[in-house]
Amino acid sequence: MKALVYHGPGKKSWEEKPKPIIMEPTDAVVKIFKTTICGTDLHIMKGDLPAVTDGRIIGHEGVGIIEEVGDSVSNFKKGDHVIISCITSCGKCEYCKKAMYSHCEKGGWILGNLIDGTQAEYVRIPYADNSLYPIPAGADEEALVMLSDILPTGFECGVLNGKVKPGDTIAIVGAGPIGMAALLTAQFYTPAEIIMIDMDDNRLNVAKTFGATHVINSGKEDAVAKVMSLTHNKGVDTAIEAVGVAATFELCEKIVGAGAHIANIGVHGKSVTLHLETLWSQNITITTRLVDTVTTPMLFKTVQSGKLDPKKLITHRFRLDQIIEAYDTFEHAAKEKALKVILTN
Ligand SMILES: NC(=O)c1ccc[n+]([C@@H]2O[C@H](COP(=O)([O-])OP(=O)(O)OC[C@H]3O[C@@H](n4cnc5c(N)ncnc54)[C@H](O)[C@@H]3O)[C@@H](O)[C@H]2O)c1
Ligand SMILES: [Zn+2]
Ligand SMILES: [Zn+2]
């Protein structure tokens, strides 16, 4: 089969790899129908995630059709359409029992990281019963790709950890797909003001149509001064970091008010400066989280009912064998006016 293979920082190729096979009775092999590229894949390509080694097939999002299941898989059979969760979970270990699937002793975020991932014609999914979700007939499968990672990530790591409440003023730093997923799902809780901060005018304009009440281009204006003027010098109740660089985490530290939450989502490859000299007295909570995907079934219902429309995050469509071009588009998102790119096998 063909797959997108990582060969060290900055190096990737679309090449021939062996088709995956069932290795454990709890495995399924899934034929990829649609997949996508995540900001995390760009971090991998930058070399921010050294656990990803030369030869790895990357990608951790997608929908597909079950090709084969191991003997002990009972929820799925050949031919079933499924959402692949970016998090693999056994459902039985101490962490799974606490609904912290991200730290499953046998899984967690392994797909496209420690084991081969979804940017391929086929993928092996360990613990298939707990790591795949069924797609009912007639569902919009393209929209459901957003349930693999970005919707649960924006919601769990950003909105839930950030304790967004009715009437709050929140800021989301980063208007990529993850920041946009936080923007869409924050509105379950009707915050009064949502300030979106990025350096990409196109993404900021899209954010306005998705419900942002204010947008700030931090490359062109002083984001701290603007947030302070919008909040009558009080700062925001929640700052969600959805980029993964020091500058944006440090921006969150500067725009939070007393009692606020800083909810980090970004994958960080470098250290950041923690300004405890200004924050120690401000009753601030800082949270970090690897997405658990425990809210996937709930989010699935909001998508199916039309309350949430993640399809509007998709801006570009490619064939799977055009994936190098798709990376180029996603890497140059501002120029290409790109959000989520969809690859169809
Ligand atoms: N915690 C988790 O479980 C988890 C899961 C998935 C993704 N992530 C991370 O979430 C982050 C966002 O992912 P994405 O897919 O939206 O990525 P993306 O690269 O598409 O978006 C990042 C956005 O940040 C903006 N940006 C970059 N530098 C900036 C700066 N200095 N100031 C303001 N804006 C800036 C870019 O213009 C872009 O719009 C990444 O770090 C990704 O690795 C975390
Ligand atoms: Zn991801
Ligand atoms: Zn487990």
Tab-separated table of C-alpha atoms and ligand atoms in Angstrom:
chain	number	residue	atom	x	y	z
A	1	MET	CA	0.000	0.000	0.000
A	2	LYS	CA	0.994	3.673	-0.219
A	3	ALA	CA	1.599	5.820	2.854
A	4	LEU	CA	3.043	9.153	3.984
A	5	VAL	CA	6.291	8.342	5.768
A	6	TYR	CA	8.280	10.621	8.108
A	7	HIS	CA	12.054	10.553	7.561
A	8	GLY	CA	13.271	13.040	10.169
A	9	PRO	CA	12.674	16.796	10.516
A	10	GLY	CA	11.548	18.385	7.258
A	11	LYS	CA	11.600	15.051	5.370
A	12	LYS	CA	8.595	13.032	4.280
A	13	SER	CA	7.633	10.925	1.283
A	14	TRP	CA	4.632	9.154	-0.251
A	15	GLU	CA	5.945	5.626	-0.624
A	16	GLU	CA	5.226	1.907	-0.680
A	17	LYS	CA	4.811	0.229	2.754
A	18	PRO	CA	3.541	-3.230	3.746
A	19	LYS	CA	-0.231	-3.374	4.251
A	20	PRO	CA	-0.930	-3.720	8.003
A	21	ILE	CA	-2.116	-7.054	9.369
A	22	ILE	CA	-3.913	-8.155	12.542
A	23	MET	CA	-1.219	-8.598	15.218
A	24	GLU	CA	-3.385	-8.925	18.346
A	25	PRO	CA	-6.920	-10.362	18.683
A	26	THR	CA	-8.120	-6.877	19.769
A	27	ASP	CA	-6.901	-5.223	16.511
A	28	ALA	CA	-8.820	-4.088	13.466
A	29	VAL	CA	-7.388	-3.195	10.076
A	30	VAL	CA	-9.251	-0.240	8.586
A	31	LYS	CA	-9.220	0.886	4.966
A	32	ILE	CA	-8.913	4.664	5.107
A	33	PHE	CA	-11.749	6.485	3.361
A	34	LYS	CA	-10.932	10.055	4.409
A	35	THR	CA	-8.086	11.486	6.454
A	36	THR	CA	-6.610	14.902	7.197
A	37	ILE	CA	-3.501	16.729	8.417
A	38	CYS	CA	-3.224	18.158	11.940
A	39	GLY	CA	-1.153	21.017	13.369
A	40	THR	CA	0.521	18.271	15.395
A	41	ASP	CA	1.780	16.683	12.155
A	42	LEU	CA	3.406	20.050	11.389
A	43	HIS	CA	5.065	19.939	14.849
A	44	ILE	CA	6.305	16.421	13.998
A	45	MET	CA	7.702	17.708	10.704
A	46	LYS	CA	9.457	20.533	12.611
A	47	GLY	CA	11.132	17.923	14.865
A	48	ASP	CA	9.192	18.999	17.989
A	49	LEU	CA	8.235	15.391	18.788
A	50	PRO	CA	11.447	13.337	18.939
A	51	ALA	CA	9.516	10.154	19.865
A	52	VAL	CA	8.411	10.017	16.227
A	53	THR	CA	11.192	8.181	14.427
A	54	ASP	CA	12.392	7.758	10.847
A	55	GLY	CA	10.109	5.414	8.903
A	56	ARG	CA	6.910	6.167	10.811
A	57	ILE	CA	3.636	6.553	8.872
A	58	ILE	CA	2.088	9.665	10.440
A	59	GLY	CA	-1.533	10.871	10.762
A	60	HIS	CA	-4.027	10.247	13.562
A	61	GLU	CA	-7.387	11.334	12.147
A	62	GLY	CA	-9.795	9.777	9.700
A	63	VAL	CA	-12.815	7.679	8.856
A	64	GLY	CA	-12.711	4.327	7.150
A	65	ILE	CA	-14.208	0.934	6.476
A	66	ILE	CA	-13.296	-2.143	8.516
A	67	GLU	CA	-11.239	-4.532	6.397
A	68	GLU	CA	-10.581	-7.216	9.009
A	69	VAL	CA	-11.002	-7.690	12.770
A	70	GLY	CA	-9.157	-9.799	15.320
A	71	ASP	CA	-10.920	-12.692	17.073
A	72	SER	CA	-11.843	-10.785	20.214
A	73	VAL	CA	-13.267	-7.651	18.547
A	74	SER	CA	-17.006	-7.752	19.203
A	75	ASN	CA	-18.318	-4.250	18.383
A	76	PHE	CA	-17.246	-4.184	14.725
A	77	LYS	CA	-17.176	-6.446	11.678
A	78	LYS	CA	-15.830	-6.276	8.126
A	79	GLY	CA	-17.571	-3.577	6.112
A	80	ASP	CA	-18.545	-1.340	9.050
A	81	HIS	CA	-17.922	2.393	8.608
A	82	VAL	CA	-16.000	3.886	11.541
A	83	ILE	CA	-14.515	7.064	12.994
A	84	ILE	CA	-10.918	6.488	14.063
A	85	SER	CA	-10.160	8.194	17.375
A	86	CYS	CA	-6.734	9.835	17.585
A	87	ILE	CA	-6.494	8.212	21.030
A	88	THR	CA	-6.187	4.431	21.366
A	89	SER	CA	-7.626	3.026	24.597
A	90	CYS	CA	-7.979	-0.459	26.036
A	91	GLY	CA	-10.965	0.511	28.211
A	92	LYS	CA	-9.668	-1.681	31.029
A	93	CYS	CA	-6.592	-0.127	32.631
A	94	GLU	CA	-6.512	2.228	35.614
A	95	TYR	CA	-6.379	5.350	33.405
A	96	CYS	CA	-9.150	4.170	31.068
A	97	LYS	CA	-11.316	3.465	34.119
A	98	LYS	CA	-10.772	7.106	35.121
A	99	ALA	CA	-11.799	8.182	31.585
A	100	MET	CA	-8.257	9.405	30.983
A	101	TYR	CA	-7.900	7.518	27.723
A	102	SER	CA	-4.987	9.739	26.707
A	103	HIS	CA	-2.860	7.917	29.277
A	104	CYS	CA	-4.134	4.386	28.612
A	105	GLU	CA	-1.343	2.063	29.744
A	106	LYS	CA	-1.533	0.205	26.442
A	107	GLY	CA	-2.516	3.061	24.153
A	108	GLY	CA	-2.957	6.818	24.490
A	109	TRP	CA	-1.759	8.944	21.604
A	110	ILE	CA	0.211	6.287	19.751
A	111	LEU	CA	-1.326	6.521	16.264
A	112	GLY	CA	0.998	8.305	13.842
A	113	ASN	CA	3.364	8.773	16.784
A	114	LEU	CA	4.607	5.487	18.279
A	115	ILE	CA	2.816	3.204	15.785
A	116	ASP	CA	1.911	3.721	12.125
A	117	GLY	CA	-0.942	6.147	11.502
A	118	THR	CA	-3.783	7.093	9.208
A	119	GLN	CA	-2.127	8.964	6.319
A	120	ALA	CA	-2.081	5.686	4.410
A	121	GLU	CA	-4.378	3.417	2.436
A	122	TYR	CA	-4.797	1.113	5.474
A	123	VAL	CA	-4.151	1.386	9.195
A	124	ARG	CA	-4.020	-1.093	12.093
A	125	ILE	CA	-6.083	0.062	15.084
A	126	PRO	CA	-5.270	-1.652	18.407
A	127	TYR	CA	-8.124	-2.100	20.934
A	128	ALA	CA	-10.593	-1.501	18.132
A	129	ASP	CA	-13.686	-1.984	20.321
A	130	ASN	CA	-12.816	1.091	22.384
A	131	SER	CA	-10.834	3.168	19.853
A	132	LEU	CA	-13.299	3.246	16.941
A	133	TYR	CA	-16.806	4.724	16.782
A	134	PRO	CA	-19.532	3.417	14.455
A	135	ILE	CA	-20.841	5.665	11.664
A	136	PRO	CA	-24.552	5.184	10.977
A	137	ALA	CA	-25.723	4.827	7.375
A	138	GLY	CA	-26.351	8.147	5.672
A	139	ALA	CA	-24.091	10.210	7.959
A	140	ASP	CA	-21.837	12.860	6.409
A	141	GLU	CA	-18.520	11.037	6.756
A	142	GLU	CA	-16.422	14.039	5.769
A	143	ALA	CA	-17.803	16.077	8.669
A	144	LEU	CA	-17.134	13.173	11.032
A	145	VAL	CA	-13.362	13.326	10.342
A	146	MET	CA	-13.471	16.380	12.645
A	147	LEU	CA	-14.458	14.046	15.500
A	148	SER	CA	-11.181	12.085	15.381
A	149	ASP	CA	-9.253	14.857	17.090
A	150	ILE	CA	-10.063	18.536	16.603
A	151	LEU	CA	-13.572	18.766	18.105
A	152	PRO	CA	-12.801	16.741	21.248
A	153	THR	CA	-9.442	18.529	21.587
A	154	GLY	CA	-10.853	22.052	21.313
A	155	PHE	CA	-13.693	21.100	23.643
A	156	GLU	CA	-11.870	19.034	26.302
A	157	CYS	CA	-8.477	20.766	26.481
A	158	GLY	CA	-9.826	24.268	25.760
A	159	VAL	CA	-13.462	24.704	26.757
A	160	LEU	CA	-13.888	22.159	29.567
A	161	ASN	CA	-10.446	22.707	31.113
A	162	GLY	CA	-10.890	26.474	30.647
A	163	LYS	CA	-14.197	26.270	32.571
A	164	VAL	CA	-16.027	28.518	30.106
A	165	LYS	CA	-19.295	29.783	31.619
A	166	PRO	CA	-22.305	31.823	30.453
A	167	GLY	CA	-21.445	35.519	30.320
A	168	ASP	CA	-17.665	34.979	30.359
A	169	THR	CA	-15.170	36.829	28.228
A	170	ILE	CA	-12.786	34.366	26.658
A	171	ALA	CA	-9.794	34.676	24.358
A	172	ILE	CA	-8.622	31.951	22.006
A	173	VAL	CA	-5.055	32.363	20.800
A	174	GLY	CA	-4.665	30.495	17.505
A	175	ALA	CA	-7.388	30.360	14.850
A	176	GLY	CA	-6.274	27.080	13.282
A	177	PRO	CA	-8.662	24.113	13.179
A	178	ILE	CA	-8.103	23.456	16.891
A	179	GLY	CA	-8.744	27.067	17.919
A	180	MET	CA	-11.819	27.062	15.662
A	181	ALA	CA	-13.060	23.841	17.298
A	182	ALA	CA	-12.699	25.573	20.677
A	183	LEU	CA	-14.564	28.593	19.249
A	184	LEU	CA	-17.463	26.443	18.012
A	185	THR	CA	-17.777	24.302	21.149
A	186	ALA	CA	-17.284	27.211	23.611
A	187	GLN	CA	-20.634	28.467	22.335
A	188	PHE	CA	-22.391	25.507	24.043
A	189	TYR	CA	-21.877	27.648	27.162
A	190	THR	CA	-22.843	31.068	25.715
A	191	PRO	CA	-19.829	33.155	26.745
A	192	ALA	CA	-20.597	36.870	26.271
A	193	GLU	CA	-17.426	37.755	24.352
A	194	ILE	CA	-15.079	35.559	22.344
A	195	ILE	CA	-11.853	37.251	21.283
A	196	MET	CA	-9.922	35.362	18.619
A	197	ILE	CA	-6.204	36.138	18.198
A	198	ASP	CA	-4.004	35.002	15.283
A	199	MET	CA	-1.702	36.489	12.646
A	200	ASP	CA	-3.697	35.166	9.696
A	201	ASP	CA	-6.371	37.660	8.546
A	202	ASN	CA	-8.224	35.036	6.538
A	203	ARG	CA	-8.591	32.716	9.527
A	204	LEU	CA	-9.664	35.667	11.684
A	205	ASN	CA	-12.332	36.632	9.138
A	206	VAL	CA	-13.603	33.056	9.142
A	207	ALA	CA	-13.624	33.127	12.971
A	208	LYS	CA	-16.025	36.094	12.851
A	209	THR	CA	-18.474	34.051	10.801
A	210	PHE	CA	-18.126	31.205	13.370
A	211	GLY	CA	-19.125	33.424	16.312
A	212	ALA	CA	-16.026	35.370	17.414
A	213	THR	CA	-17.164	38.761	18.742
A	214	HIS	CA	-13.728	40.376	18.316
A	215	VAL	CA	-10.630	39.426	16.350
A	216	ILE	CA	-7.072	40.639	16.855
A	217	ASN	CA	-4.195	40.225	14.415
A	218	SER	CA	-1.276	40.003	16.846
A	219	GLY	CA	1.185	40.466	13.986
A	220	LYS	CA	-0.241	43.901	13.235
A	221	GLU	CA	-1.524	45.227	16.543
A	222	ASP	CA	-0.627	45.048	20.227
A	223	ALA	CA	-2.785	42.106	21.313
A	224	VAL	CA	-2.293	42.689	25.057
A	225	ALA	CA	-3.316	46.357	24.838
A	226	LYS	CA	-6.316	45.499	22.657
A	227	VAL	CA	-7.576	42.743	25.003
A	228	MET	CA	-7.138	45.042	28.004
A	229	SER	CA	-9.113	47.805	26.307
A	230	LEU	CA	-11.876	45.352	25.301
A	231	THR	CA	-12.118	44.078	28.906
A	232	HIS	CA	-11.954	47.474	30.689
A	233	ASN	CA	-8.471	46.530	31.920
A	234	LYS	CA	-9.774	43.443	33.715
A	235	GLY	CA	-8.415	40.724	31.416
A	236	VAL	CA	-10.300	37.660	30.212
A	237	ASP	CA	-11.933	34.898	32.281
A	238	THR	CA	-10.383	32.172	30.131
A	239	ALA	CA	-7.445	32.223	27.729
A	240	ILE	CA	-7.157	29.177	25.486
A	241	GLU	CA	-3.725	28.589	23.923
A	242	ALA	CA	-4.137	26.801	20.572
A	243	VAL	CA	-0.802	27.378	18.832
A	244	GLY	CA	2.023	25.655	20.718
A	245	VAL	CA	4.818	28.259	20.803
A	246	ALA	CA	6.249	30.218	23.751
A	247	ALA	CA	5.010	33.605	22.480
A	248	THR	CA	1.365	32.581	22.492
A	249	PHE	CA	1.470	30.911	25.924
A	250	GLU	CA	3.157	34.029	27.302
A	251	LEU	CA	0.461	36.147	25.628
A	252	CYS	CA	-2.167	34.119	27.518
A	253	GLU	CA	-0.322	34.885	30.774
A	254	LYS	CA	-0.588	38.603	30.029
A	255	ILE	CA	-4.278	38.795	29.131
A	256	VAL	CA	-5.881	36.840	31.988
A	257	GLY	CA	-7.768	38.575	34.764
A	258	ALA	CA	-8.038	37.625	38.441
A	259	GLY	CA	-9.514	34.146	38.929
A	260	ALA	CA	-8.982	33.241	35.287
A	261	HIS	CA	-8.040	29.989	33.606
A	262	ILE	CA	-5.252	29.453	31.113
A	263	ALA	CA	-6.114	26.301	29.191
A	264	ASN	CA	-3.168	25.126	27.131
A	265	ILE	CA	-3.920	23.014	24.064
A	266	GLY	CA	-0.799	23.579	21.943
A	267	VAL	CA	1.919	20.951	21.598
A	268	HIS	CA	5.095	22.663	22.815
A	269	GLY	CA	8.571	21.688	21.647
A	270	LYS	CA	10.336	24.384	23.685
A	271	SER	CA	10.085	25.794	27.202
A	272	VAL	CA	8.046	28.901	28.006
A	273	THR	CA	8.570	31.551	30.673
A	274	LEU	CA	6.121	31.282	33.551
A	275	HIS	CA	5.637	34.782	34.991
A	276	LEU	CA	4.853	33.793	38.565
A	277	GLU	CA	6.057	37.215	39.682
A	278	THR	CA	2.852	38.665	38.214
A	279	LEU	CA	0.563	35.631	38.384
A	280	TRP	CA	1.154	34.272	41.912
A	281	SER	CA	-1.498	36.493	43.519
A	282	GLN	CA	-4.040	36.362	40.694
A	283	ASN	CA	-5.842	33.088	41.553
A	284	ILE	CA	-4.998	31.707	38.121
A	285	THR	CA	-5.436	28.081	37.109
A	286	ILE	CA	-3.193	26.721	34.379
A	287	THR	CA	-4.241	23.451	32.786
A	288	THR	CA	-2.602	21.153	30.275
A	289	ARG	CA	-4.166	18.121	28.639
A	290	LEU	CA	-3.659	15.558	25.984
A	291	VAL	CA	-7.108	15.044	24.504
A	292	ASP	CA	-8.903	12.061	26.063
A	293	THR	CA	-11.654	11.857	23.408
A	294	VAL	CA	-14.130	10.958	26.161
A	295	THR	CA	-16.557	13.549	24.770
A	296	THR	CA	-16.596	12.046	21.270
A	297	PRO	CA	-20.014	10.334	21.693
A	298	MET	CA	-21.557	13.571	22.997
A	299	LEU	CA	-19.986	15.646	20.211
A	300	PHE	CA	-21.143	13.076	17.668
A	301	LYS	CA	-24.750	13.696	18.774
A	302	THR	CA	-24.364	17.472	18.417
A	303	VAL	CA	-23.030	16.984	14.883
A	304	GLN	CA	-25.755	14.499	13.918
A	305	SER	CA	-28.463	16.817	15.243
A	306	GLY	CA	-27.058	19.769	13.300
A	307	LYS	CA	-26.260	21.800	16.449
A	308	LEU	CA	-22.618	21.747	15.443
A	309	ASP	CA	-21.488	21.966	11.822
A	310	PRO	CA	-17.802	20.984	11.670
A	311	LYS	CA	-17.926	20.616	7.901
A	312	LYS	CA	-17.467	24.355	7.598
A	313	LEU	CA	-13.876	23.871	8.801
A	314	ILE	CA	-13.028	22.049	5.561
A	315	THR	CA	-11.501	24.351	2.944
A	316	HIS	CA	-9.537	22.033	0.639
A	317	ARG	CA	-10.015	18.570	-0.790
A	318	PHE	CA	-7.358	16.300	-2.318
A	319	ARG	CA	-6.929	12.682	-3.351
A	320	LEU	CA	-4.853	10.734	-0.818
A	321	ASP	CA	-2.017	10.382	-3.332
A	322	GLN	CA	-1.833	14.211	-3.514
A	323	ILE	CA	-0.874	14.367	0.170
A	324	ILE	CA	2.463	16.152	-0.373
A	325	GLU	CA	0.539	18.957	-2.097
A	326	ALA	CA	-2.000	18.921	0.743
A	327	TYR	CA	0.823	19.358	3.302
A	328	ASP	CA	2.106	22.279	1.289
A	329	THR	CA	-1.343	23.894	1.360
A	330	PHE	CA	-1.827	23.334	5.114
A	331	GLU	CA	1.706	24.588	5.869
A	332	HIS	CA	1.004	27.794	3.936
A	333	ALA	CA	-2.465	28.252	5.376
A	334	ALA	CA	-2.502	32.058	5.263
A	335	LYS	CA	-1.523	32.187	1.576
A	336	GLU	CA	-3.817	29.304	0.625
A	337	LYS	CA	-6.717	30.404	2.872
A	338	ALA	CA	-6.693	26.911	4.369
A	339	LEU	CA	-8.241	25.426	7.469
A	340	LYS	CA	-8.852	21.689	7.359
A	341	VAL	CA	-7.711	19.775	4.268
A	342	ILE	CA	-9.486	16.503	3.476
A	343	LEU	CA	-7.802	13.613	1.664
A	344	THR	CA	-9.948	10.933	0.069
A	345	ASN	CA	-8.631	7.444	-0.642
B	1	LIG	N1	-3.356	18.861	23.433
B	1	LIG	C1	-3.752	18.051	22.470
B	1	LIG	O1	-4.214	16.931	22.732
B	1	LIG	C2	-3.676	18.479	21.035
B	1	LIG	C3	-4.389	17.760	20.060
B	1	LIG	C4	-4.355	18.209	18.740
B	1	LIG	C5	-3.606	19.331	18.398
B	1	LIG	N2	-2.904	19.987	19.380
B	1	LIG	C6	-2.103	21.199	19.077
B	1	LIG	O2	-2.974	22.305	18.910
B	1	LIG	C7	-2.256	23.326	18.189
B	1	LIG	C8	-3.119	23.884	17.069
B	1	LIG	O3	-3.363	22.901	16.073
B	1	LIG	P1	-3.964	23.318	14.646
B	1	LIG	O4	-4.219	22.073	13.891
B	1	LIG	O5	-5.054	24.306	14.790
B	1	LIG	O6	-2.625	24.013	14.044
B	1	LIG	P2	-2.371	25.131	12.936
B	1	LIG	O7	-0.902	25.118	12.720
B	1	LIG	O8	-3.282	24.964	11.782
B	1	LIG	O9	-2.822	26.494	13.658
B	1	LIG	C9	-2.002	27.267	14.448
B	1	LIG	C10	-2.428	28.739	14.289
B	1	LIG	O10	-1.570	29.527	15.112
B	1	LIG	C11	-1.284	30.731	14.431
B	1	LIG	N3	-0.050	31.277	14.989
B	1	LIG	C12	1.215	30.814	14.831
B	1	LIG	N4	2.085	31.586	15.515
B	1	LIG	C13	1.363	32.537	16.115
B	1	LIG	C14	1.683	33.651	16.961
B	1	LIG	N5	2.954	33.889	17.329
B	1	LIG	N6	0.671	34.446	17.399
B	1	LIG	C15	-0.611	34.193	17.041
B	1	LIG	N7	-0.989	33.158	16.256
B	1	LIG	C16	-0.009	32.350	15.791
B	1	LIG	C17	-1.185	30.334	12.977
B	1	LIG	O11	-1.410	31.435	12.114
B	1	LIG	C18	-2.296	29.277	12.865
B	1	LIG	O12	-3.523	29.834	12.453
B	1	LIG	C19	-0.961	22.670	17.706
B	1	LIG	O13	0.078	22.985	18.619
B	1	LIG	C20	-1.306	21.197	17.805
B	1	LIG	O14	-0.136	20.412	17.912
B	1	LIG	C21	-2.941	19.571	20.683
B	2	ZN	ZN	-4.174	16.101	15.835
B	3	ZN	ZN	-6.362	1.594	28.965
